Amino acid sequence: MSFVLVEKPRPQIALVTLNRPERMNAMAFDVMVPLRETLEAVAADNEVRVVVLTGAGHGFCSGADLQHAGRVPGVEGLTKTSVARRSMELLNNVMLTLRRMHQPVISAINGAAIGGGFCLAVGTDIRIASEDAYFRAAGINNGLTSAELGISYLLPRAIGATRAYEIMLTGRDVDATEAERIGLVTRVVPADKLLESCYDTAEQIIRWSRVGTELTKRMLWSGLEAGSFESHMQHEGTAQLYVRLTTENFDEAIRARKDRRPPVFED
């Protein structure tokens, strides 16, 4: 049985599905290792312009598997301390892979996004939820810390510091309605419309040039870490000049607007 599935439901769109529904797609290492490998392979597939990430069954991802964590590769002969560090690096690399992918990643959050699953959702570029979705920073509920896999960095930037602190310190559930209200997800749709809504959003992105969408994703992520407003504007300006001066995209956009037709960007 494959724990990660890849399909191409529409042209230039890849659907990546965590496929362990009986465990609500829990983050066992047997799932996370193939997920990272799959994301890396999809990132290298130049026929794919947008990626949709979801979970099989009724859950998006329930976080750490508390019963069967799976096997951590490449740790033979290491002490518990080193195994723990390697294990965390493996999970961290999944989050970093999402960020480094050329393609924008849309998460189709179809149910519970708990603990590491919450982190996984927040690590995607666009989040669309079904009415059944809910989020929980569960580490605090288990006597641990809710800060894991970058969520204490990403969540305050997504919804504001005060809301993030309250959600992560109380460990309470955030349902789909609240998630939309506070900006954690872009919108909430009926469960049977979730994937179609994600595909429609993907097609809106695909209309534009590859270099334009890829650089916009990079600039947005870079802006989260910018040391200053001015330095980031310089970074943005370089990216804008790069596309403007090395492609005919801008000229094609003007021509298409004049001809009342969709632009055909060849980068």
Tab-separated table of C-alpha atoms in Angstrom:
chain	number	residue	atom	x	y	z
A	1	MET	CA	0.000	0.000	0.000
A	2	SER	CA	1.305	3.428	-0.934
A	3	PHE	CA	0.964	6.001	1.836
A	4	VAL	CA	1.266	8.919	-0.620
A	5	LEU	CA	-0.641	9.092	-3.904
A	6	VAL	CA	-0.112	11.404	-6.881
A	7	GLU	CA	-2.735	12.127	-9.504
A	8	LYS	CA	-3.148	14.726	-12.239
A	9	PRO	CA	-6.865	15.586	-12.127
A	10	ARG	CA	-6.570	18.525	-14.528
A	11	PRO	CA	-3.829	19.699	-16.888
A	12	GLN	CA	-0.793	21.111	-15.054
A	13	ILE	CA	-2.254	20.292	-11.604
A	14	ALA	CA	-0.898	17.568	-9.314
A	15	LEU	CA	-2.976	16.194	-6.457
A	16	VAL	CA	-0.850	14.752	-3.646
A	17	THR	CA	-2.855	12.706	-1.133
A	18	LEU	CA	-1.746	11.394	2.254
A	19	ASN	CA	-3.178	7.890	2.079
A	20	ARG	CA	-3.505	6.448	5.553
A	21	PRO	CA	-7.166	7.127	6.297
A	22	GLU	CA	-7.495	4.487	9.013
A	23	ARG	CA	-5.044	6.557	11.092
A	24	MET	CA	-6.357	9.935	9.875
A	25	ASN	CA	-3.147	10.257	7.859
A	26	ALA	CA	-0.983	10.470	10.962
A	27	MET	CA	2.637	11.555	10.487
A	28	ALA	CA	4.413	8.247	10.915
A	29	PHE	CA	7.878	8.255	9.382
A	30	ASP	CA	6.636	5.672	6.892
A	31	VAL	CA	4.363	8.451	5.591
A	32	MET	CA	6.599	11.500	5.957
A	33	VAL	CA	9.611	10.043	4.145
A	34	PRO	CA	7.620	9.198	0.998
A	35	LEU	CA	5.785	12.532	1.283
A	36	ARG	CA	9.047	14.452	1.130
A	37	GLU	CA	10.293	12.306	-1.741
A	38	THR	CA	7.008	12.734	-3.585
A	39	LEU	CA	7.013	16.517	-3.154
A	40	GLU	CA	10.580	16.688	-4.438
A	41	ALA	CA	9.631	14.615	-7.489
A	42	VAL	CA	6.576	16.764	-8.193
A	43	ALA	CA	8.657	19.920	-7.830
A	44	ALA	CA	10.929	18.597	-10.582
A	45	ASP	CA	7.989	17.792	-12.887
A	46	ASN	CA	7.882	20.743	-15.263
A	47	GLU	CA	4.421	19.765	-16.477
A	48	VAL	CA	3.026	20.640	-13.030
A	49	ARG	CA	2.264	24.298	-12.337
A	50	VAL	CA	0.260	23.997	-9.094
A	51	VAL	CA	0.117	21.316	-6.386
A	52	VAL	CA	-2.912	20.442	-4.244
A	53	LEU	CA	-2.211	18.606	-0.961
A	54	THR	CA	-4.952	16.738	0.899
A	55	GLY	CA	-5.665	13.708	3.066
A	56	ALA	CA	-7.610	10.546	2.270
A	57	GLY	CA	-10.801	9.810	4.151
A	58	HIS	CA	-12.237	12.221	6.710
A	59	GLY	CA	-9.035	13.817	8.012
A	60	PHE	CA	-6.330	16.025	6.579
A	61	CYS	CA	-3.564	14.939	8.967
A	62	SER	CA	-3.830	14.077	12.655
A	63	GLY	CA	-0.204	14.805	13.529
A	64	ALA	CA	2.167	12.439	15.271
A	65	ASP	CA	1.174	8.779	15.259
A	66	LEU	CA	1.060	7.940	18.955
A	67	GLN	CA	0.784	4.182	18.348
A	68	HIS	CA	3.091	3.392	15.433
A	69	ALA	CA	5.688	6.066	14.719
A	70	GLY	CA	7.251	3.998	11.950
A	71	ARG	CA	10.910	3.507	11.116
A	72	VAL	CA	13.373	6.365	10.933
A	73	PRO	CA	15.817	5.602	8.101
A	74	GLY	CA	19.578	5.844	8.502
A	75	VAL	CA	19.836	5.783	12.306
A	76	GLU	CA	21.386	2.364	12.874
A	77	GLY	CA	24.005	2.487	15.626
A	78	LEU	CA	23.054	5.966	16.847
A	79	THR	CA	22.146	6.898	20.414
A	80	LYS	CA	18.661	8.009	21.411
A	81	THR	CA	19.791	11.658	21.375
A	82	SER	CA	21.025	11.450	17.784
A	83	VAL	CA	17.987	9.469	16.657
A	84	ALA	CA	15.719	12.159	18.120
A	85	ARG	CA	17.600	14.911	16.298
A	86	ARG	CA	17.597	13.028	12.994
A	87	SER	CA	13.883	12.337	13.397
A	88	MET	CA	13.072	16.008	13.879
A	89	GLU	CA	15.271	16.988	10.930
A	90	LEU	CA	13.370	14.539	8.743
A	91	LEU	CA	10.045	16.138	9.669
A	92	ASN	CA	11.462	19.647	9.335
A	93	ASN	CA	12.604	18.783	5.822
A	94	VAL	CA	9.001	18.114	4.778
A	95	MET	CA	8.112	21.692	5.747
A	96	LEU	CA	11.174	23.091	4.008
A	97	THR	CA	10.370	21.096	0.882
A	98	LEU	CA	6.912	22.685	0.720
A	99	ARG	CA	8.508	26.101	0.846
A	100	ARG	CA	11.206	25.318	-1.702
A	101	MET	CA	8.869	23.845	-4.308
A	102	HIS	CA	8.718	25.905	-7.485
A	103	GLN	CA	4.966	25.474	-7.672
A	104	PRO	CA	2.424	27.138	-5.378
A	105	VAL	CA	0.911	24.555	-3.014
A	106	ILE	CA	-2.772	24.645	-2.065
A	107	SER	CA	-3.899	22.581	0.908
A	108	ALA	CA	-7.382	21.072	0.620
A	109	ILE	CA	-8.157	20.680	4.319
A	110	ASN	CA	-10.916	18.097	4.394
A	111	GLY	CA	-11.067	17.386	8.130
A	112	ALA	CA	-8.884	17.382	11.217
A	113	ALA	CA	-5.539	19.177	11.001
A	114	ILE	CA	-4.023	18.397	14.387
A	115	GLY	CA	-0.538	18.992	15.776
A	116	GLY	CA	1.913	18.350	12.967
A	117	GLY	CA	-1.030	18.266	10.561
A	118	PHE	CA	-1.855	21.840	11.587
A	119	CYS	CA	1.775	22.738	10.878
A	120	LEU	CA	1.618	21.003	7.501
A	121	ALA	CA	-1.443	23.030	6.525
A	122	VAL	CA	0.077	26.325	7.654
A	123	GLY	CA	3.210	25.499	5.648
A	124	THR	CA	1.300	25.545	2.363
A	125	ASP	CA	0.865	28.686	0.303
A	126	ILE	CA	-2.958	28.746	0.080
A	127	ARG	CA	-5.410	27.007	2.414
A	128	ILE	CA	-8.981	26.087	1.457
A	129	ALA	CA	-11.104	24.175	3.961
A	130	SER	CA	-14.229	22.077	3.892
A	131	GLU	CA	-16.991	22.712	6.382
A	132	ASP	CA	-15.739	19.647	8.294
A	133	ALA	CA	-12.226	21.005	8.817
A	134	TYR	CA	-10.835	21.963	12.201
A	135	PHE	CA	-7.402	22.816	13.578
A	136	ARG	CA	-5.696	22.058	16.879
A	137	ALA	CA	-2.176	22.841	18.103
A	138	ALA	CA	-2.142	19.618	20.074
A	139	GLY	CA	1.328	19.500	21.596
A	140	ILE	CA	0.194	21.437	24.646
A	141	ASN	CA	-2.631	18.903	25.179
A	142	ASN	CA	-0.055	16.117	25.411
A	143	GLY	CA	2.127	17.819	28.015
A	144	LEU	CA	4.561	19.018	25.364
A	145	THR	CA	4.954	22.274	23.485
A	146	SER	CA	2.688	23.334	20.641
A	147	ALA	CA	5.692	24.941	18.966
A	148	GLU	CA	6.897	22.489	16.319
A	149	LEU	CA	7.722	22.298	12.627
A	150	GLY	CA	7.851	26.066	12.297
A	151	ILE	CA	4.291	26.816	13.396
A	152	SER	CA	5.343	29.329	16.066
A	153	TYR	CA	7.019	31.255	13.223
A	154	LEU	CA	4.294	30.881	10.590
A	155	LEU	CA	1.035	31.086	12.554
A	156	PRO	CA	1.549	34.560	14.113
A	157	ARG	CA	2.401	35.864	10.648
A	158	ALA	CA	-0.718	34.273	9.191
A	159	ILE	CA	-3.330	35.336	11.765
A	160	GLY	CA	-1.599	37.790	14.108
A	161	ALA	CA	0.394	37.227	17.271
A	162	THR	CA	-2.416	37.518	19.835
A	163	ARG	CA	-4.663	34.976	18.116
A	164	ALA	CA	-1.750	32.604	17.536
A	165	TYR	CA	-0.671	32.768	21.185
A	166	GLU	CA	-4.192	32.006	22.407
A	167	ILE	CA	-4.706	29.080	20.018
A	168	MET	CA	-1.320	27.523	20.738
A	169	LEU	CA	-1.430	28.006	24.516
A	170	THR	CA	-4.982	26.722	25.045
A	171	GLY	CA	-4.853	23.795	22.607
A	172	ARG	CA	-8.494	24.412	21.718
A	173	ASP	CA	-10.113	23.502	18.412
A	174	VAL	CA	-10.561	26.130	15.706
A	175	ASP	CA	-13.456	25.174	13.459
A	176	ALA	CA	-13.740	26.042	9.786
A	177	THR	CA	-15.956	29.075	10.359
A	178	GLU	CA	-13.497	30.661	12.788
A	179	ALA	CA	-10.554	29.691	10.598
A	180	GLU	CA	-12.051	31.659	7.717
A	181	ARG	CA	-12.912	34.635	9.940
A	182	ILE	CA	-9.370	35.007	11.289
A	183	GLY	CA	-7.674	34.432	7.938
A	184	LEU	CA	-6.253	31.000	8.640
A	185	VAL	CA	-7.964	29.738	5.473
A	186	THR	CA	-9.001	31.725	2.408
A	187	ARG	CA	-12.476	30.228	2.264
A	188	VAL	CA	-14.694	27.368	3.415
A	189	VAL	CA	-16.666	25.255	0.954
A	190	PRO	CA	-18.938	22.175	1.188
A	191	ALA	CA	-16.978	18.938	1.503
A	192	ASP	CA	-18.074	17.673	-1.900
A	193	LYS	CA	-16.841	20.887	-3.551
A	194	LEU	CA	-13.453	21.090	-1.834
A	195	LEU	CA	-11.167	19.609	-4.470
A	196	GLU	CA	-12.996	21.304	-7.335
A	197	SER	CA	-12.606	24.634	-5.552
A	198	CYS	CA	-8.873	23.999	-5.159
A	199	TYR	CA	-8.552	23.048	-8.824
A	200	ASP	CA	-10.417	26.197	-9.862
A	201	THR	CA	-8.018	28.318	-7.795
A	202	ALA	CA	-5.090	26.457	-9.335
A	203	GLU	CA	-6.373	27.225	-12.823
A	204	GLN	CA	-6.574	30.922	-11.957
A	205	ILE	CA	-2.865	30.747	-11.111
A	206	ILE	CA	-1.980	28.743	-14.218
A	207	ARG	CA	-3.382	31.507	-16.463
A	208	TRP	CA	-0.328	33.601	-15.625
A	209	SER	CA	3.297	33.051	-16.563
A	210	ARG	CA	5.333	30.341	-14.894
A	211	VAL	CA	8.154	32.705	-13.958
A	212	GLY	CA	5.671	35.250	-12.621
A	213	THR	CA	3.930	32.806	-10.295
A	214	GLU	CA	7.115	31.100	-9.142
A	215	LEU	CA	8.845	34.381	-8.317
A	216	THR	CA	5.747	35.723	-6.579
A	217	LYS	CA	5.762	32.677	-4.299
A	218	ARG	CA	9.466	33.202	-3.594
A	219	MET	CA	8.967	36.911	-2.847
A	220	LEU	CA	6.086	36.223	-0.477
A	221	TRP	CA	8.130	33.700	1.488
A	222	SER	CA	11.183	35.944	1.412
A	223	GLY	CA	9.089	38.810	2.756
A	224	LEU	CA	8.310	36.803	5.893
A	225	GLU	CA	12.006	36.771	6.727
A	226	ALA	CA	13.068	40.170	5.382
A	227	GLY	CA	15.389	42.083	7.679
A	228	SER	CA	13.890	45.406	6.667
A	229	PHE	CA	11.244	46.927	4.425
A	230	GLU	CA	13.832	48.644	2.273
A	231	SER	CA	16.001	45.557	1.724
A	232	HIS	CA	12.976	43.523	0.699
A	233	MET	CA	11.869	46.194	-1.770
A	234	GLN	CA	15.304	45.900	-3.359
A	235	HIS	CA	14.798	42.151	-3.604
A	236	GLU	CA	11.365	42.612	-5.176
A	237	GLY	CA	12.721	45.167	-7.606
A	238	THR	CA	15.423	42.814	-8.797
A	239	ALA	CA	12.861	40.077	-9.410
A	240	GLN	CA	10.578	42.468	-11.287
A	241	LEU	CA	13.396	43.729	-13.514
A	242	TYR	CA	14.557	40.168	-14.132
A	243	VAL	CA	11.194	39.191	-15.595
A	244	ARG	CA	10.541	42.509	-17.348
A	245	LEU	CA	13.902	42.659	-19.114
A	246	THR	CA	14.491	38.982	-19.925
A	247	THR	CA	11.027	37.961	-21.170
A	248	GLU	CA	8.362	39.388	-23.450
A	249	ASN	CA	5.625	38.712	-20.911
A	250	PHE	CA	4.787	42.363	-20.305
A	251	ASP	CA	4.570	43.126	-24.025
A	252	GLU	CA	2.362	40.072	-24.545
A	253	ALA	CA	0.045	41.202	-21.743
A	254	ILE	CA	-0.360	44.606	-23.425
A	255	ARG	CA	-0.984	43.016	-26.831
A	256	ALA	CA	-3.528	40.583	-25.410
A	257	ARG	CA	-5.389	43.343	-23.613
A	258	LYS	CA	-5.527	45.364	-26.832
A	259	ASP	CA	-6.716	42.328	-28.825
A	260	ARG	CA	-9.263	41.373	-26.131
A	261	ARG	CA	-7.862	37.842	-25.770
A	262	PRO	CA	-6.175	35.826	-23.027
A	263	PRO	CA	-2.397	36.347	-22.945
A	264	VAL	CA	-0.075	33.530	-23.968
A	265	PHE	CA	3.018	33.826	-21.816
A	266	GLU	CA	6.090	32.029	-23.157
A	267	ASP	CA	8.524	33.381	-20.548
